[in-house]
GROMACS .gro file of C-alpha atoms in nm:
model
  266
    1MET     CA    1   0.000   0.000   0.000
    2LYS     CA    2   0.109   0.356  -0.064
    3PRO     CA    3   0.219   0.560   0.239
    4MET     CA    4  -0.083   0.794   0.206
    5SER     CA    5  -0.322   0.499   0.192
    6VAL     CA    6  -0.160   0.349   0.499
    7LEU     CA    7  -0.189   0.680   0.685
    8LEU     CA    8  -0.557   0.728   0.593
    9SER     CA    9  -0.636   0.371   0.686
   10SER     CA   10  -0.466   0.415   1.023
   11ILE     CA   11  -0.656   0.735   1.091
   12GLN     CA   12  -0.986   0.571   1.005
   13GLN     CA   13  -0.906   0.274   1.228
   14LEU     CA   14  -0.811   0.507   1.513
   15VAL     CA   15  -1.140   0.696   1.475
   16GLU     CA   16  -1.345   0.376   1.470
   17GLN     CA   17  -1.173   0.239   1.780
   18ASN     CA   18  -1.219   0.556   1.983
   19THR     CA   19  -1.565   0.668   1.872
   20ASP     CA   20  -1.802   0.688   2.168
   21PRO     CA   21  -2.033   0.381   2.144
   22LEU     CA   22  -2.339   0.598   2.210
   23VAL     CA   23  -2.287   0.809   1.896
   24LYS     CA   24  -2.137   0.562   1.649
   25ASP     CA   25  -2.471   0.500   1.473
   26LEU     CA   26  -2.562   0.867   1.440
   27TRP     CA   27  -2.519   1.056   1.113
   28LEU     CA   28  -2.163   1.184   1.050
   29MET     CA   29  -2.026   0.981   1.342
   30GLY     CA   30  -1.790   0.683   1.354
   31SER     CA   31  -1.587   0.774   1.047
   32ILE     CA   32  -1.369   1.070   0.958
   33TRP     CA   33  -1.490   1.079   0.596
   34PRO     CA   34  -1.843   1.226   0.618
   35ILE     CA   35  -1.739   1.538   0.811
   36THR     CA   36  -1.424   1.572   0.600
   37ILE     CA   37  -1.636   1.571   0.284
   38VAL     CA   38  -1.871   1.832   0.436
   39VAL     CA   39  -1.584   2.067   0.528
   40ILE     CA   40  -1.397   2.024   0.197
   41ALA     CA   41  -1.716   2.075  -0.005
   42TYR     CA   42  -1.794   2.389   0.197
   43LEU     CA   43  -1.448   2.538   0.148
   44TYR     CA   44  -1.438   2.448  -0.222
   45PHE     CA   45  -1.777   2.609  -0.286
   46VAL     CA   46  -1.702   2.917  -0.076
   47LEU     CA   47  -1.351   2.984  -0.202
   48LYS     CA   48  -1.376   2.876  -0.566
   49LEU     CA   49  -1.689   2.719  -0.716
   50GLY     CA   50  -1.945   2.961  -0.573
   51PRO     CA   51  -1.770   3.290  -0.667
   52GLU     CA   52  -1.693   3.156  -1.016
   53PHE     CA   53  -2.054   3.042  -1.063
   54MET     CA   54  -2.190   3.384  -0.962
   55LYS     CA   55  -1.926   3.592  -1.142
   56PHE     CA   56  -2.143   3.680  -1.443
   57ARG     CA   57  -2.483   3.624  -1.282
   58ASN     CA   58  -2.717   3.860  -1.104
   59PRO     CA   59  -2.782   3.803  -0.733
   60TYR     CA   60  -3.054   3.548  -0.665
   61ASN     CA   61  -3.364   3.672  -0.487
   62ILE     CA   62  -3.384   3.413  -0.211
   63ASP     CA   63  -3.515   3.634   0.067
   64ARG     CA   64  -3.803   3.400   0.144
   65ILE     CA   65  -3.569   3.101   0.172
   66VAL     CA   66  -3.332   3.299   0.396
   67MET     CA   67  -3.625   3.414   0.609
   68ILE     CA   68  -3.740   3.055   0.665
   69TYR     CA   69  -3.383   2.945   0.732
   70ASN     CA   70  -3.331   3.216   0.996
   71ALA     CA   71  -3.663   3.134   1.164
   72VAL     CA   72  -3.570   2.765   1.177
   73GLN     CA   73  -3.230   2.851   1.326
   74VAL     CA   74  -3.393   3.063   1.598
   75ILE     CA   75  -3.633   2.782   1.691
   76PHE     CA   76  -3.358   2.518   1.674
   77SER     CA   77  -3.124   2.723   1.894
   78LEU     CA   78  -3.402   2.790   2.147
   79TYR     CA   79  -3.467   2.418   2.162
   80LEU     CA   80  -3.098   2.346   2.227
   81VAL     CA   81  -3.089   2.602   2.510
   82LYS     CA   82  -3.404   2.454   2.662
   83GLU     CA   83  -3.265   2.100   2.645
   84ALA     CA   84  -2.932   2.210   2.792
   85PHE     CA   85  -3.105   2.353   3.097
   86ARG     CA   86  -3.332   2.050   3.132
   87LEU     CA   87  -3.058   1.791   3.093
   88VAL     CA   88  -2.764   1.969   3.260
   89TRP     CA   89  -2.799   2.300   3.439
   90LEU     CA   90  -3.119   2.231   3.636
   91ARG     CA   91  -3.016   1.887   3.754
   92ASP     CA   92  -2.907   1.827   4.113
   93ASP     CA   93  -2.585   1.650   4.013
   94TYR     CA   94  -2.431   1.926   3.800
   95ARG     CA   95  -2.100   2.094   3.887
   96PHE     CA   96  -2.033   2.433   3.730
   97PHE     CA   97  -1.661   2.385   3.666
   98CYS     CA   98  -1.689   2.017   3.578
   99VAL     CA   99  -1.997   1.938   3.376
  100GLU     CA  100  -2.027   1.560   3.351
  101ARG     CA  101  -2.266   1.316   3.191
  102SER     CA  102  -2.532   1.173   3.415
  103LYS     CA  103  -2.379   0.865   3.579
  104ASP     CA  104  -2.690   0.741   3.756
  105ASP     CA  105  -2.945   0.766   3.476
  106PRO     CA  106  -2.851   0.605   3.140
  107ASP     CA  107  -3.160   0.752   2.974
  108ILE     CA  108  -3.063   1.108   3.071
  109ALA     CA  109  -2.703   1.043   2.960
  110SER     CA  110  -2.833   0.924   2.623
  111GLN     CA  111  -3.047   1.238   2.587
  112GLN     CA  112  -2.751   1.458   2.680
  113ILE     CA  113  -2.538   1.297   2.410
  114TYR     CA  114  -2.814   1.322   2.151
  115THR     CA  115  -2.849   1.694   2.226
  116VAL     CA  116  -2.474   1.741   2.174
  117TRP     CA  117  -2.512   1.570   1.836
  118LEU     CA  118  -2.802   1.803   1.751
  119PHE     CA  119  -2.573   2.096   1.835
  120LEU     CA  120  -2.324   1.963   1.578
  121ILE     CA  121  -2.604   1.943   1.321
  122SER     CA  122  -2.690   2.307   1.395
  123LYS     CA  123  -2.327   2.401   1.326
  124CYS     CA  124  -2.345   2.220   0.991
  125MET     CA  125  -2.662   2.416   0.914
  126ASP     CA  126  -2.470   2.736   0.991
  127LEU     CA  127  -2.258   2.670   0.683
  128LEU     CA  128  -2.556   2.770   0.471
  129ASP     CA  129  -2.496   3.130   0.587
  130THR     CA  130  -2.198   3.150   0.352
  131VAL     CA  131  -2.378   2.978   0.067
  132PHE     CA  132  -2.658   3.235   0.087
  133PHE     CA  133  -2.404   3.520   0.092
  134ILE     CA  134  -2.254   3.391  -0.232
  135LEU     CA  135  -2.589   3.336  -0.405
  136ARG     CA  136  -2.691   3.692  -0.310
  137LYS     CA  137  -2.347   3.824  -0.422
  138LYS     CA  138  -2.257   3.962  -0.080
  139GLN     CA  139  -1.893   3.870  -0.115
  140SER     CA  140  -1.782   4.137   0.132
  141GLN     CA  141  -1.947   3.936   0.408
  142ILE     CA  142  -1.725   3.636   0.338
  143THR     CA  143  -1.419   3.730   0.542
  144PHE     CA  144  -1.143   3.514   0.684
  145LEU     CA  145  -1.316   3.545   1.022
  146HIS     CA  146  -1.645   3.419   0.880
  147VAL     CA  147  -1.503   3.118   0.697
  148TYR     CA  148  -1.254   3.023   0.970
  149HIS     CA  149  -1.519   3.048   1.241
  150HIS     CA  150  -1.766   2.821   1.062
  151THR     CA  151  -1.500   2.568   0.963
  152LEU     CA  152  -1.346   2.557   1.310
  153VAL     CA  153  -1.673   2.512   1.499
  154VAL     CA  154  -1.786   2.229   1.272
  155THR     CA  155  -1.450   2.053   1.294
  156LEU     CA  156  -1.410   2.084   1.672
  157GLY     CA  157  -1.779   2.009   1.719
  158TRP     CA  158  -1.740   1.681   1.532
  159TYR     CA  159  -1.428   1.591   1.731
  160LEU     CA  160  -1.604   1.643   2.064
  161THR     CA  161  -1.924   1.471   1.956
  162ASN     CA  162  -1.747   1.171   1.812
  163PHE     CA  163  -1.496   1.108   2.090
  164TYR     CA  164  -1.636   1.268   2.404
  165PRO     CA  165  -1.996   1.388   2.367
  166GLY     CA  166  -2.153   1.562   2.662
  167GLY     CA  167  -1.974   1.680   2.969
  168GLN     CA  168  -1.784   2.006   2.972
  169ALA     CA  169  -1.869   2.090   2.610
  170ALA     CA  170  -2.224   2.163   2.730
  171PHE     CA  171  -2.106   2.498   2.872
  172PHE     CA  172  -1.989   2.634   2.536
  173GLY     CA  173  -2.285   2.475   2.358
  174THR     CA  174  -2.541   2.642   2.584
  175ILE     CA  175  -2.388   2.989   2.555
  176ASN     CA  176  -2.331   2.954   2.182
  177ALA     CA  177  -2.689   2.841   2.120
  178PHE     CA  178  -2.819   3.137   2.322
  179VAL     CA  179  -2.601   3.377   2.121
  180HIS     CA  180  -2.738   3.223   1.802
  181VAL     CA  181  -3.095   3.285   1.916
  182ILE     CA  182  -3.013   3.656   1.930
  183MET     CA  183  -2.803   3.655   1.613
  184TYR     CA  184  -3.052   3.472   1.390
  185THR     CA  185  -3.338   3.682   1.528
  186TYR     CA  186  -3.146   3.988   1.406
  187TYR     CA  187  -3.084   3.825   1.068
  188LEU     CA  188  -3.454   3.742   1.042
  189LEU     CA  189  -3.550   4.102   1.118
  190THR     CA  190  -3.312   4.238   0.853
  191VAL     CA  191  -3.478   4.021   0.587
  192ILE     CA  192  -3.825   4.128   0.697
  193SER     CA  193  -3.725   4.494   0.715
  194PRO     CA  194  -3.382   4.602   0.577
  195GLU     CA  195  -3.385   4.913   0.798
  196TYR     CA  196  -3.279   4.691   1.090
  197LYS     CA  197  -2.937   4.653   0.925
  198LYS     CA  198  -2.859   5.002   1.057
  199ALA     CA  199  -3.017   4.951   1.398
  200TRP     CA  200  -2.826   5.117   1.683
  201TRP     CA  201  -2.798   4.787   1.870
  202LYS     CA  202  -2.632   4.602   1.579
  203LYS     CA  203  -2.283   4.644   1.724
  204TYR     CA  204  -2.390   4.475   2.046
  205LEU     CA  205  -2.424   4.146   1.857
  206THR     CA  206  -2.047   4.148   1.818
  207THR     CA  207  -2.009   4.256   2.181
  208ILE     CA  208  -2.213   3.955   2.291
  209GLN     CA  209  -1.989   3.727   2.084
  210LEU     CA  210  -1.678   3.880   2.241
  211VAL     CA  211  -1.823   3.822   2.588
  212GLN     CA  212  -1.898   3.465   2.485
  213PHE     CA  213  -1.532   3.391   2.413
  214VAL     CA  214  -1.418   3.555   2.737
  215ILE     CA  215  -1.663   3.353   2.947
  216THR     CA  216  -1.597   3.019   2.778
  217GLY     CA  217  -1.220   3.078   2.780
  218LEU     CA  218  -1.212   3.163   3.153
  219HIS     CA  219  -1.442   2.873   3.232
  220GLY     CA  220  -1.217   2.635   3.041
  221PHE     CA  221  -0.903   2.770   3.209
  222ILE     CA  222  -1.048   2.729   3.561
  223THR     CA  223  -1.166   2.380   3.467
  224LEU     CA  224  -0.805   2.277   3.404
  225PHE     CA  225  -0.743   2.302   3.779
  226GLU     CA  226  -1.067   2.138   3.888
  227PRO     CA  227  -0.991   1.817   4.082
  228ASP     CA  228  -1.184   1.495   4.023
  229CYS     CA  229  -1.310   1.596   3.681
  230ASP     CA  230  -1.316   1.319   3.422
  231PHE     CA  231  -1.337   1.551   3.121
  232PRO     CA  232  -1.010   1.521   2.921
  233ARG     CA  233  -0.793   1.824   2.990
  234ILE     CA  234  -0.632   1.790   2.648
  235ILE     CA  235  -0.961   1.904   2.496
  236MET     CA  236  -0.961   2.219   2.708
  237LEU     CA  237  -0.597   2.282   2.615
  238LEU     CA  238  -0.701   2.271   2.249
  239ALA     CA  239  -1.015   2.481   2.297
  240ILE     CA  240  -0.876   2.768   2.509
  241PRO     CA  241  -0.626   2.894   2.244
  242GLN     CA  242  -0.911   2.891   1.992
  243ASP     CA  243  -1.123   3.104   2.226
  244ILE     CA  244  -0.836   3.351   2.248
  245PHE     CA  245  -0.781   3.353   1.871
  246MET     CA  246  -1.152   3.398   1.800
  247PHE     CA  247  -1.165   3.685   2.050
  248ILE     CA  248  -0.876   3.855   1.866
  249LEU     CA  249  -1.048   3.812   1.527
  250PHE     CA  250  -1.384   3.939   1.652
  251TRP     CA  251  -1.220   4.230   1.834
  252ASP     CA  252  -1.038   4.327   1.514
  253PHE     CA  253  -1.371   4.319   1.329
  254TYR     CA  254  -1.536   4.528   1.602
  255LYS     CA  255  -1.265   4.794   1.583
  256LYS     CA  256  -1.283   4.819   1.205
  257ALA     CA  257  -1.663   4.823   1.194
  258TYR     CA  258  -1.757   5.039   1.494
  259ILE     CA  259  -1.457   5.228   1.636
  260LYS     CA  260  -1.254   5.350   1.338
  261PRO     CA  261  -1.556   5.480   1.141
  262LYS     CA  262  -1.643   5.708   1.435
  263LYS     CA  263  -1.291   5.850   1.438
  264ILE     CA  264  -1.309   5.920   1.065
  265LYS     CA  265  -1.642   6.107   1.107
  266GLN     CA  266  -1.489   6.327   1.375
   0.00000   0.00000   0.00000
């Protein structure tokens, strides 16, 4: 066998051996190939195929589709927040700095894991944001921050769901789903009435996202020193630098969009 084939075969075998048994039969789980195809297809369409396809075409009028999509995302995110509180935060056995699966109730543990998988599905749905930007010829919206953020969340989301669903990841998932309720509500309003694009509170959407990365980063850092926590610390060590990097990218966007324009006007 060729070296590349040997490497890919080894990776696939490693994934199969370490996939959590409770997720192995769910869509996208148990093999590295489905999520790899999703990510590669997304990047290829966003960076090459989509822009070339739209180069000599007029923007598509897909406002109704986008409106339905945003409404679905709001409802889906609300459901994820509701399930997170029901299955984690309102239970007697939860620990703030060490969120763990339910050890005494297999049915609850199974529901917790299924909700984590649904969160991953919501992140895959988020990829449609970029597709809609391209079809509406809003290329300026497709920044490095936008593409990197979507790709990273899907990739890390799959890693967590496949190998260690539930547990500490619920903290980020709950906050992120709540942020998406607000974000997609705003997107929905801008489709219904474009005047909301210039609403005075628009900049606070980015502020909320910045706060999100601060909270999840600090929470993850404190968790590293939490005794008797069975959540793998290696995952937190991978996630914390990403929180920091995402904060830097969002802060750079915030400065360019909301601080520098004010200085120019003055």
